[in-house]
Short mmCIF file of C-alpha atoms in Angstrom, two decimals:
data_model
loop_
_atom_site.label_atom_id
_atom_site.label_comp_id
_atom_site.label_asym_id
_atom_site.label_seq_id
_atom_site.Cartn_x
_atom_site.Cartn_y
_atom_site.Cartn_z
CA MET S 1 76.78 134.30 323.58
CA ASN S 2 76.09 135.28 319.99
CA THR S 3 74.65 133.01 317.38
CA ARG S 4 77.36 131.55 315.20
CA PHE S 5 75.22 131.26 312.07
CA PRO S 6 71.97 133.19 312.70
CA LEU S 7 68.90 132.24 310.75
CA LYS S 8 67.55 135.34 308.99
CA ARG S 9 63.99 134.24 309.53
CA ASN S 10 64.51 133.75 313.27
CA ARG S 11 63.85 137.04 315.05
CA SER S 12 64.21 135.63 318.54
CA THR S 13 66.87 137.29 320.66
CA ALA S 14 67.45 134.14 322.72
CA PRO S 15 70.99 132.80 322.39
CA ARG S 16 71.53 129.55 320.54
CA HIS S 17 74.21 127.00 321.27
CA PRO S 18 76.80 126.80 318.45
CA VAL S 19 75.78 123.19 317.85
CA ASP S 20 72.22 124.25 316.99
CA THR S 21 73.02 127.17 314.69
CA VAL S 22 72.50 126.93 310.94
CA PRO S 23 75.08 128.49 308.60
CA PRO S 24 74.08 130.26 305.39
CA ILE S 25 73.90 127.86 302.46
CA ARG S 26 76.99 129.44 300.86
CA HIS S 27 78.98 128.35 303.92
CA LEU S 28 77.14 125.14 304.73
CA ILE S 29 77.83 123.35 301.43
CA PRO S 30 81.64 123.75 301.35
CA LEU S 31 81.92 123.08 305.09
CA ALA S 32 79.85 119.92 304.68
CA LEU S 33 81.93 118.90 301.68
CA GLN S 34 85.06 119.02 303.85
CA HIS S 35 83.55 116.40 306.14
CA VAL S 36 82.61 114.22 303.18
CA ILE S 37 86.12 114.30 301.70
CA VAL S 38 87.77 113.57 305.06
CA ALA S 39 85.52 110.54 305.69
CA TYR S 40 85.04 109.23 302.15
CA SER S 41 88.28 107.27 301.77
CA GLY S 42 87.49 105.28 304.91
CA MET S 43 83.94 104.64 303.76
CA VAL S 44 85.04 103.16 300.44
CA THR S 45 88.11 101.33 301.78
CA VAL S 46 86.14 98.93 303.99
CA PRO S 47 83.93 97.49 301.20
CA LEU S 48 86.89 97.50 298.78
CA VAL S 49 89.06 95.44 301.13
CA ILE S 50 86.24 93.06 302.04
CA GLY S 51 85.29 92.65 298.37
CA ALA S 52 88.91 91.85 297.48
CA GLY S 53 89.18 89.39 300.37
CA LEU S 54 86.07 87.55 299.19
CA GLY S 55 87.02 87.59 295.51
CA LEU S 56 83.95 89.55 294.42
CA SER S 57 83.48 90.88 290.90
CA PRO S 58 83.92 94.61 290.18
CA ALA S 59 80.15 94.98 289.83
CA GLN S 60 79.60 93.38 293.25
CA VAL S 61 82.24 95.58 294.85
CA THR S 62 80.56 98.64 293.32
CA THR S 63 77.30 97.53 294.94
CA LEU S 64 79.03 97.29 298.34
CA VAL S 65 80.64 100.72 297.97
CA THR S 66 77.44 102.43 296.83
CA ALA S 67 75.42 100.88 299.66
CA ASN S 68 78.06 101.79 302.23
CA VAL S 69 78.16 105.46 301.24
CA LEU S 70 74.37 105.70 301.08
CA VAL S 71 73.81 104.18 304.53
CA SER S 72 76.66 106.31 305.94
CA GLY S 73 74.71 109.38 304.86
CA VAL S 74 71.48 108.11 306.42
CA ALA S 75 73.25 107.16 309.67
CA THR S 76 74.94 110.57 309.81
CA LEU S 77 71.55 112.26 309.46
CA LEU S 78 70.16 110.07 312.25
CA GLN S 79 73.05 111.03 314.52
CA THR S 80 73.00 114.78 313.81
CA ILE S 81 69.30 115.56 313.35
CA GLY S 82 67.87 112.75 315.46
CA ILE S 83 64.49 111.05 315.52
CA PHE S 84 62.77 110.68 318.89
CA ASN S 85 65.37 109.04 321.17
CA VAL S 86 67.76 108.18 318.33
CA GLY S 87 70.79 110.36 317.63
CA VAL S 88 72.91 112.47 319.99
CA ARG S 89 72.36 115.61 317.85
CA LEU S 90 76.03 116.56 317.68
CA PRO S 91 78.31 117.10 314.64
CA ILE S 92 79.27 113.43 314.21
CA VAL S 93 79.87 111.58 310.94
CA MET S 94 79.02 107.87 310.80
CA GLY S 95 80.64 105.22 308.64
CA SER S 96 81.73 101.58 308.44
CA THR S 97 84.57 100.46 310.68
CA PHE S 98 87.88 98.79 309.87
CA THR S 99 87.42 96.56 312.93
CA GLY S 100 84.82 94.53 311.06
CA ILE S 101 86.97 93.75 308.01
CA THR S 102 88.62 90.52 309.21
CA PRO S 103 85.45 88.93 310.70
CA ALA S 104 83.46 89.87 307.58
CA ILE S 105 86.01 88.18 305.30
CA ILE S 106 86.20 85.07 307.48
CA VAL S 107 82.42 84.75 307.82
CA GLY S 108 81.92 85.56 304.15
CA ASN S 109 84.33 82.86 303.01
CA ASN S 110 82.82 80.26 305.34
CA ALA S 111 79.10 81.05 305.23
CA GLY S 112 78.64 83.60 302.43
CA LEU S 113 77.76 87.29 302.36
CA PRO S 114 74.10 86.72 303.36
CA ALA S 115 75.42 85.41 306.70
CA VAL S 116 77.57 88.54 307.09
CA PHE S 117 74.60 90.81 306.49
CA GLY S 118 72.33 88.70 308.70
CA ALA S 119 74.83 89.00 311.56
CA THR S 120 75.10 92.75 310.91
CA ILE S 121 71.34 93.15 311.25
CA VAL S 122 71.30 91.16 314.50
CA VAL S 123 74.12 93.10 316.17
CA GLY S 124 72.54 96.37 315.07
CA VAL S 125 69.25 95.46 316.73
CA LEU S 126 71.07 94.28 319.86
CA THR S 127 72.97 97.57 320.02
CA TRP S 128 69.66 99.41 319.96
CA ILE S 129 68.36 97.24 322.82
CA VAL S 130 71.39 97.45 325.13
CA ALA S 131 72.18 101.15 324.45
CA PRO S 132 70.56 102.47 327.70
CA TRP S 133 72.43 99.92 329.83
CA PHE S 134 75.75 100.40 328.07
CA ALA S 135 75.37 104.18 328.39
CA LYS S 136 75.23 103.85 332.18
CA LEU S 137 78.86 102.80 332.01
CA ALA S 138 79.70 106.45 331.31
CA ARG S 139 80.65 106.91 334.95
CA TYR S 140 83.40 104.36 334.36
CA PHE S 141 84.97 106.61 331.69
CA PRO S 142 86.76 109.43 333.58
CA PRO S 143 89.30 111.65 331.75
CA ILE S 144 92.14 109.18 332.20
CA VAL S 145 90.12 106.53 330.30
CA THR S 146 88.40 108.66 327.64
CA GLY S 147 91.52 110.74 327.01
CA THR S 148 93.75 107.70 326.63
CA THR S 149 91.25 105.96 324.35
CA ILE S 150 90.77 109.02 322.13
CA ALA S 151 94.53 109.58 321.91
CA ILE S 152 95.02 105.94 320.87
CA ILE S 153 92.28 106.29 318.23
CA GLY S 154 94.04 109.29 316.69
CA PHE S 155 97.64 108.10 316.91
CA SER S 156 96.89 104.52 315.81
CA LEU S 157 95.22 105.84 312.65
CA LEU S 158 98.24 107.96 311.68
CA PRO S 159 100.21 105.08 310.09
CA SER S 160 97.35 104.47 307.65
CA THR S 161 98.21 107.80 306.04
CA SER S 162 101.61 106.43 305.02
CA ARG S 163 99.95 104.00 302.60
CA LEU S 164 98.02 106.82 300.99
CA ILE S 165 101.15 108.92 300.65
CA SER S 166 103.56 106.25 299.41
CA GLY S 167 101.08 104.48 297.12
CA PRO S 168 100.69 100.74 296.46
CA MET S 169 103.76 98.55 296.95
CA THR S 170 103.46 97.39 293.34
CA ALA S 171 103.39 100.93 291.92
CA ALA S 172 106.45 102.13 290.01
CA ASP S 173 106.48 105.37 291.99
CA HIS S 174 105.96 103.77 295.41
CA GLY S 175 107.48 106.12 297.99
CA ALA S 176 108.77 108.49 295.31
CA PRO S 177 110.05 111.88 296.55
CA LYS S 178 107.34 113.70 294.60
CA ARG S 179 104.66 111.83 296.57
CA LEU S 180 106.31 112.69 299.87
CA LEU S 181 106.78 116.33 298.91
CA LEU S 182 103.15 116.65 297.80
CA ALA S 183 101.94 115.31 301.16
CA LEU S 184 104.31 117.64 303.01
CA GLY S 185 103.16 120.57 300.91
CA THR S 186 99.54 119.78 301.78
CA VAL S 187 100.31 119.82 305.50
CA VAL S 188 102.31 123.05 305.15
CA LEU S 189 99.44 124.71 303.28
CA VAL S 190 97.01 123.88 306.11
CA VAL S 191 99.47 125.41 308.58
CA VAL S 192 99.98 128.54 306.48
CA ILE S 193 96.24 129.08 306.05
CA GLU S 194 95.69 128.63 309.77
CA ARG S 195 98.51 131.05 310.58
CA LEU S 196 97.87 133.82 308.05
CA ALA S 197 94.31 133.61 306.75
CA ARG S 198 91.32 135.41 308.19
CA PRO S 199 89.04 133.20 310.29
CA ALA S 200 86.42 133.22 307.54
CA ILE S 201 88.98 131.62 305.21
CA GLY S 202 90.57 129.42 307.86
CA ARG S 203 87.33 127.45 308.22
CA PHE S 204 87.94 126.08 304.74
CA ALA S 205 91.62 125.23 305.24
CA ILE S 206 91.12 121.52 304.59
CA LEU S 207 89.02 122.06 301.47
CA ILE S 208 91.48 124.62 300.11
CA ALA S 209 94.43 122.31 300.77
CA LEU S 210 92.63 119.46 299.00
CA GLY S 211 91.90 121.60 295.96
CA VAL S 212 95.35 123.14 295.69
CA GLY S 213 97.01 119.78 296.36
CA THR S 214 95.00 118.11 293.60
CA LEU S 215 95.98 120.85 291.14
CA ALA S 216 99.63 120.46 292.15
CA ALA S 217 99.38 116.69 291.68
CA TRP S 218 98.19 117.05 288.09
CA PRO S 219 101.54 118.01 286.44
CA LEU S 220 103.31 115.47 288.68
CA GLY S 221 101.27 112.64 287.16
CA LEU S 222 99.68 111.75 290.50
CA THR S 223 96.05 112.15 289.47
CA ASP S 224 93.95 109.46 287.82
CA PHE S 225 90.28 110.15 287.19
CA SER S 226 89.91 107.45 284.54
CA ALA S 227 87.61 105.39 286.77
CA THR S 228 85.01 108.14 286.72
CA SER S 229 84.18 107.53 283.05
CA ALA S 230 83.11 103.94 283.72
CA ALA S 231 80.98 104.79 286.76
CA PRO S 232 77.24 105.20 286.09
CA ILE S 233 75.64 108.56 286.81
CA PHE S 234 72.73 107.12 288.78
CA GLY S 235 72.42 103.89 290.72
CA LEU S 236 69.86 102.80 293.30
CA ALA S 237 70.83 100.63 296.27
CA HIS S 238 68.39 97.74 296.71
CA PRO S 239 67.73 95.84 299.95
CA PHE S 240 69.27 92.37 300.12
CA SER S 241 71.22 92.75 296.88
CA PHE S 242 73.11 89.54 297.68
CA GLY S 243 70.05 87.53 298.68
CA ALA S 244 67.96 87.17 301.82
CA PRO S 245 69.96 87.42 305.04
CA VAL S 246 71.04 84.22 306.76
CA PHE S 247 71.29 84.09 310.55
CA VAL S 248 74.12 81.83 311.69
CA VAL S 249 75.32 81.75 315.30
CA ALA S 250 78.94 81.23 314.22
CA ALA S 251 78.69 84.44 312.18
CA ILE S 252 76.85 86.48 314.82
CA LEU S 253 79.33 85.84 317.66
CA PRO S 254 82.41 87.45 316.05
CA MET S 255 80.26 90.34 314.85
CA LEU S 256 79.07 90.85 318.44
CA VAL S 257 82.68 91.21 319.53
CA VAL S 258 83.19 93.80 316.78
CA GLN S 259 80.10 95.70 317.85
CA VAL S 260 81.19 95.89 321.49
CA VAL S 261 84.46 97.39 320.26
CA ASN S 262 82.47 99.83 318.11
CA MET S 263 80.36 100.88 321.08
CA VAL S 264 83.46 101.64 323.13
CA GLU S 265 84.91 103.67 320.26
CA SER S 266 81.64 105.53 319.65
CA THR S 267 81.36 106.36 323.34
CA GLY S 268 84.86 107.84 323.32
CA ASP S 269 84.29 109.85 320.13
CA THR S 270 80.93 111.13 321.39
CA PHE S 271 82.49 112.31 324.64
CA ALA S 272 85.26 113.97 322.60
CA THR S 273 82.75 115.80 320.43
CA GLY S 274 80.78 116.92 323.48
CA GLU S 275 83.94 118.34 325.03
CA ILE S 276 84.92 120.16 321.83
CA VAL S 277 81.55 121.87 321.42
CA GLY S 278 81.15 122.59 325.12
CA ARG S 279 78.10 120.43 325.75
CA GLU S 280 78.17 118.15 328.79
CA LEU S 281 76.90 114.67 328.02
CA GLY S 282 75.19 112.16 330.26
CA PRO S 283 74.01 108.55 329.95
CA ARG S 284 70.89 109.58 327.98
CA ASP S 285 73.03 111.32 325.36
CA ILE S 286 75.34 108.33 325.01
CA ALA S 287 72.30 106.05 324.72
CA ARG S 288 70.94 108.20 321.86
CA ALA S 289 74.30 108.03 320.11
CA LEU S 290 74.48 104.25 320.47
CA ARG S 291 70.90 103.82 319.25
CA ALA S 292 71.90 105.67 316.08
CA ASP S 293 74.87 103.31 315.80
CA GLY S 294 72.55 100.34 316.17
CA LEU S 295 69.93 101.56 313.72
CA GLY S 296 72.62 102.51 311.20
CA THR S 297 74.24 99.08 311.54
CA ALA S 298 70.88 97.29 311.11
CA LEU S 299 70.17 99.36 307.98
CA ALA S 300 73.64 98.52 306.74
CA GLY S 301 72.82 94.82 306.96
CA VAL S 302 69.60 95.37 305.01
CA PHE S 303 71.34 97.33 302.24
CA SER S 304 74.45 95.11 301.99
CA SER S 305 76.89 97.09 304.08
CA PHE S 306 78.80 96.55 307.33
CA THR S 307 78.92 97.57 311.00
CA PHE S 308 78.95 101.31 311.70
CA VAL S 309 80.84 103.58 314.06
CA THR S 310 81.60 107.28 314.55
CA PHE S 311 84.47 108.65 312.43
CA GLY S 312 87.30 109.99 314.59
CA GLY S 313 88.91 111.97 311.77
CA ASN S 314 85.82 114.14 311.49
CA VAL S 315 85.94 114.80 315.23
CA GLY S 316 89.38 116.27 314.56
CA LEU S 317 87.96 118.34 311.71
CA VAL S 318 85.39 119.92 314.04
CA SER S 319 88.23 120.89 316.36
CA ILE S 320 90.36 122.36 313.58
CA THR S 321 87.65 124.36 311.79
CA ARG S 322 85.90 125.26 315.06
CA VAL S 323 82.60 125.02 313.20
CA MET S 324 80.38 123.19 315.67
CA SER S 325 77.03 123.28 313.88
CA ARG S 326 75.48 119.84 313.63
CA TYR S 327 73.64 121.05 310.54
CA VAL S 328 76.95 121.29 308.69
CA VAL S 329 77.52 117.58 309.35
CA ALA S 330 73.88 116.87 308.50
CA GLY S 331 74.64 118.56 305.18
CA ALA S 332 77.52 116.10 304.80
CA GLY S 333 75.01 113.32 305.37
CA VAL S 334 72.81 114.67 302.57
CA ILE S 335 75.82 114.85 300.24
CA LEU S 336 76.73 111.24 301.11
CA VAL S 337 73.19 110.12 300.27
CA ILE S 338 73.44 111.92 296.91
CA ILE S 339 76.83 110.33 296.22
CA GLY S 340 75.36 106.96 297.16
CA LEU S 341 72.70 107.50 294.51
CA MET S 342 75.21 108.88 291.96
CA PRO S 343 78.23 106.55 291.73
CA LYS S 344 80.00 108.90 289.28
CA LEU S 345 80.30 111.56 291.98
CA GLY S 346 81.66 108.97 294.35
CA ALA S 347 84.25 107.93 291.79
CA VAL S 348 85.45 111.54 291.51
CA VAL S 349 85.94 111.83 295.28
CA ALA S 350 87.62 108.42 295.42
CA SER S 351 90.08 109.50 292.72
CA LEU S 352 91.60 112.36 294.72
CA PRO S 353 95.41 111.96 294.94
CA GLY S 354 96.56 109.67 297.75
CA PRO S 355 99.44 111.92 298.91
CA VAL S 356 97.02 114.84 299.32
CA LEU S 357 94.55 112.73 301.29
CA GLY S 358 97.43 111.35 303.33
CA GLY S 359 98.64 114.85 304.20
CA ILE S 360 95.13 115.78 305.32
CA GLY S 361 95.01 112.55 307.34
CA ILE S 362 98.15 113.55 309.23
CA VAL S 363 96.43 116.76 310.32
CA MET S 364 93.09 115.10 311.13
CA PHE S 365 94.31 112.06 313.05
CA GLY S 366 97.07 113.98 314.79
CA THR S 367 94.54 116.53 315.96
CA LEU S 368 92.32 113.77 317.33
CA GLY S 369 95.28 112.35 319.24
CA ALA S 370 96.02 115.81 320.64
CA ILE S 371 92.41 116.11 321.78
CA GLY S 372 92.84 112.87 323.71
CA VAL S 373 96.03 114.16 325.34
CA LYS S 374 94.23 117.31 326.45
CA PHE S 375 91.46 115.24 328.04
CA MET S 376 94.07 113.13 329.81
CA LEU S 377 95.54 116.26 331.39
CA ALA S 378 92.30 116.72 333.34
CA ALA S 379 93.37 113.68 335.38
CA ASP S 380 95.77 113.90 338.31
CA PHE S 381 99.17 112.95 336.92
CA SER S 382 100.85 113.48 340.27
CA ARG S 383 99.55 109.96 340.98
CA PRO S 384 101.97 107.36 339.56
CA ARG S 385 99.12 104.90 338.99
CA ASN S 386 97.73 107.19 336.27
CA HIS S 387 101.09 107.09 334.49
CA LEU S 388 100.85 103.29 334.65
CA ILE S 389 97.34 103.30 333.14
CA VAL S 390 98.44 105.43 330.19
CA ALA S 391 101.68 103.51 329.65
CA ILE S 392 100.10 100.06 329.53
CA ALA S 393 97.06 101.20 327.53
CA PHE S 394 99.29 102.81 324.91
CA GLY S 395 101.39 99.65 324.83
CA PHE S 396 98.37 97.50 324.00
CA GLY S 397 96.97 100.18 321.68
CA LEU S 398 100.07 100.68 319.54
CA MET S 399 101.35 97.08 319.51
CA PRO S 400 99.09 96.05 316.58
CA VAL S 401 100.15 99.18 314.68
CA GLY S 402 103.82 98.23 314.75
CA ALA S 403 103.28 94.48 314.51
CA PRO S 404 99.99 93.74 312.66
CA ASP S 405 100.52 89.94 312.78
CA PHE S 406 101.42 89.83 316.47
CA TYR S 407 98.16 88.08 317.45
CA SER S 408 97.70 86.04 314.26
CA HIS S 409 97.92 82.67 316.05
CA LEU S 410 95.19 83.42 318.57
CA PRO S 411 91.53 82.38 318.13
CA VAL S 412 89.55 84.64 315.81
CA PRO S 413 87.45 86.34 318.54
CA MET S 414 90.62 87.27 320.44
CA GLN S 415 92.27 88.45 317.23
CA THR S 416 89.28 90.70 316.55
CA VAL S 417 89.72 92.49 319.87
CA LEU S 418 93.49 92.53 320.33
CA SER S 419 94.37 93.29 316.70
CA SER S 420 92.40 96.50 316.98
CA GLY S 421 94.67 98.89 318.85
CA ILE S 422 91.65 101.07 319.60
CA ALA S 423 89.83 98.19 321.25
CA ALA S 424 92.82 96.71 323.08
CA GLY S 425 94.03 100.07 324.37
CA GLY S 426 90.58 101.29 325.36
CA ILE S 427 89.73 98.10 327.22
CA ALA S 428 93.12 98.16 328.97
CA ALA S 429 92.58 101.77 330.12
CA PHE S 430 89.06 100.91 331.30
CA LEU S 431 90.10 97.86 333.31
CA LEU S 432 93.27 99.42 334.76
CA ASN S 433 91.34 102.47 335.95
CA LEU S 434 88.83 100.23 337.72
CA LEU S 435 91.65 98.25 339.30
CA LEU S 436 93.85 101.18 340.36
CA ASN S 437 91.40 104.04 340.89
CA GLY S 438 88.07 102.30 341.45
CA VAL S 439 84.65 103.56 340.39
CA GLY S 440 84.53 106.49 342.76
CA GLY S 441 88.20 107.35 342.55
CA GLU S 442 89.57 110.85 342.32
CA ASP S 443 89.72 110.79 338.53
CA SER S 444 86.02 110.16 338.15
CA GLN S 445 85.22 113.46 339.86
CA ASP S 446 85.47 115.49 336.67
CA ALA S 447 82.17 117.27 336.43
CA GLU S 448 83.90 120.64 336.44
CA SER S 449 87.08 119.59 334.68
CA PRO S 450 89.29 122.38 333.36
CA VAL S 451 89.02 120.86 329.88
CA ARG S 452 85.27 121.31 329.80
CA GLU S 453 85.46 124.82 331.22
CA ASP S 454 88.04 125.89 328.66
CA ILE S 455 86.05 124.51 325.75
CA ALA S 456 82.77 125.93 327.01
CA THR S 457 84.39 129.34 327.30
CA GLU S 458 85.70 129.10 323.73
CA ALA S 459 82.28 128.01 322.48
CA GLU S 460 80.66 131.10 323.93
CA GLN S 461 83.00 133.59 322.26
CA ASP S 462 81.87 134.57 318.78
CA THR S 463 83.18 137.24 316.48
CA ALA S 464 80.87 139.93 315.15
CA THR S 465 82.18 139.63 311.60
CA ASP S 466 81.89 136.06 310.40
CA GLY S 467 80.28 134.08 313.21
CA ARG S 468 83.40 132.04 314.01
CA PRO S 469 84.48 131.82 317.68
CA ALA S 470 87.18 134.28 318.60
CA VAL S 471 90.61 132.69 318.88
CA ASP S 472 93.20 134.13 321.22
CA GLU S 473 96.10 135.64 319.31
CA SER S 474 98.52 133.60 321.39
CA VAL S 475 96.80 130.52 320.05
CA ARG S 476 96.74 131.89 316.53
CA SER S 477 100.55 132.01 316.63
CA HIS S 478 100.64 128.22 316.59
CA PRO S 479 100.07 126.03 313.50
CA ARG S 480 97.10 124.21 315.06
CA PRO S 481 94.18 126.03 316.69
CA ALA S 482 93.36 125.45 320.32
CA ILE S 483 91.16 122.46 320.87
#
């Protein structure tokens, strides 16, 4: 196996895993920037929605956004670089989760933001403590469970792209043909680049599509960078910006439910990343990933942010670009820290046209769903019970997507779980597999699954020209690269 991005100063002839290679700086920065752009809208949306739900002033919302981006960068560095037994050392981006929006608004309205941040600190510390025990549940996540959960994560996120593409309901051009065509053009450009461009160019397909799409949006009147003028160039995030944290049991309990959901999602995304890069993961690896989740969440509470989780869209980006270096994602973490300290840069990224971001979202989230489907195929689908597991799990997972208010009359803790399709579907797959297949069932015997073998083989094949893994020409004939 050749080194994907060889370090010039390293004269050792020993092979390096693609995850541990370091690209030249001229490649690292744009590749890292792709990850930032893919994740940034989610990072700013959570504090924006919570701030609006609590009626905060623009200055207070800016504080939440800045803190969220800054801590996202720190948490990403923890996950990719690692410190002692913290961080799985894989190309994983960390950020705040949509699952925590409703509980944060409810707790914030009833007990104030200090109670929200106090609960966030507590659940972060508890995640750190229970990580080794929760990681031992990995044996309960065979391909039928992890694949179904990952597929639900990807497919349930797809509808969120429609809001980016169509624009706000109150906008005069809501759903206008030009918005739809711009999103379609962005998707088509990604496909064309993947089909026709050299591998060295194909790595940057997302970044190129974002740039070209933004230029195309300019004459259509779909760009608005006016907010960047009001944003300050520098801004430091201070601990406890909203006052000392308050620890209230009624606030901690719903946040605990959110964090359990986050741990399930992070476990699934971590397994997905391990499969993509060809690195087999065990309980210790999952424990390191969850410790980074916990430490990131605790830091988020200190710096006025919210619960953290792995970002599934960036898992899809790793699959599409086939750039597996964790140092690329660590570079994204550095960029996020810089943006967190320079709000004007963040305002520029946040002002990218919605239809372009929505088109990119279709590619990212759809790819993540496809990854889940491929994992599912490692299970034995000649057994009708596996069809039943997938069918019911997808039913629970997609119900909240089609009917967001379906569970609105249930108690808040139940709403928190069931209204998250990712949580409801993942828990359903987990429980149904235990009921129908058992712990030691056939589907748990996946140590040498064909999925892992295929991905490991791909990870070991590098080209001699640009360091990107060789892609079979039969795969290159399709719009989306092999996972």
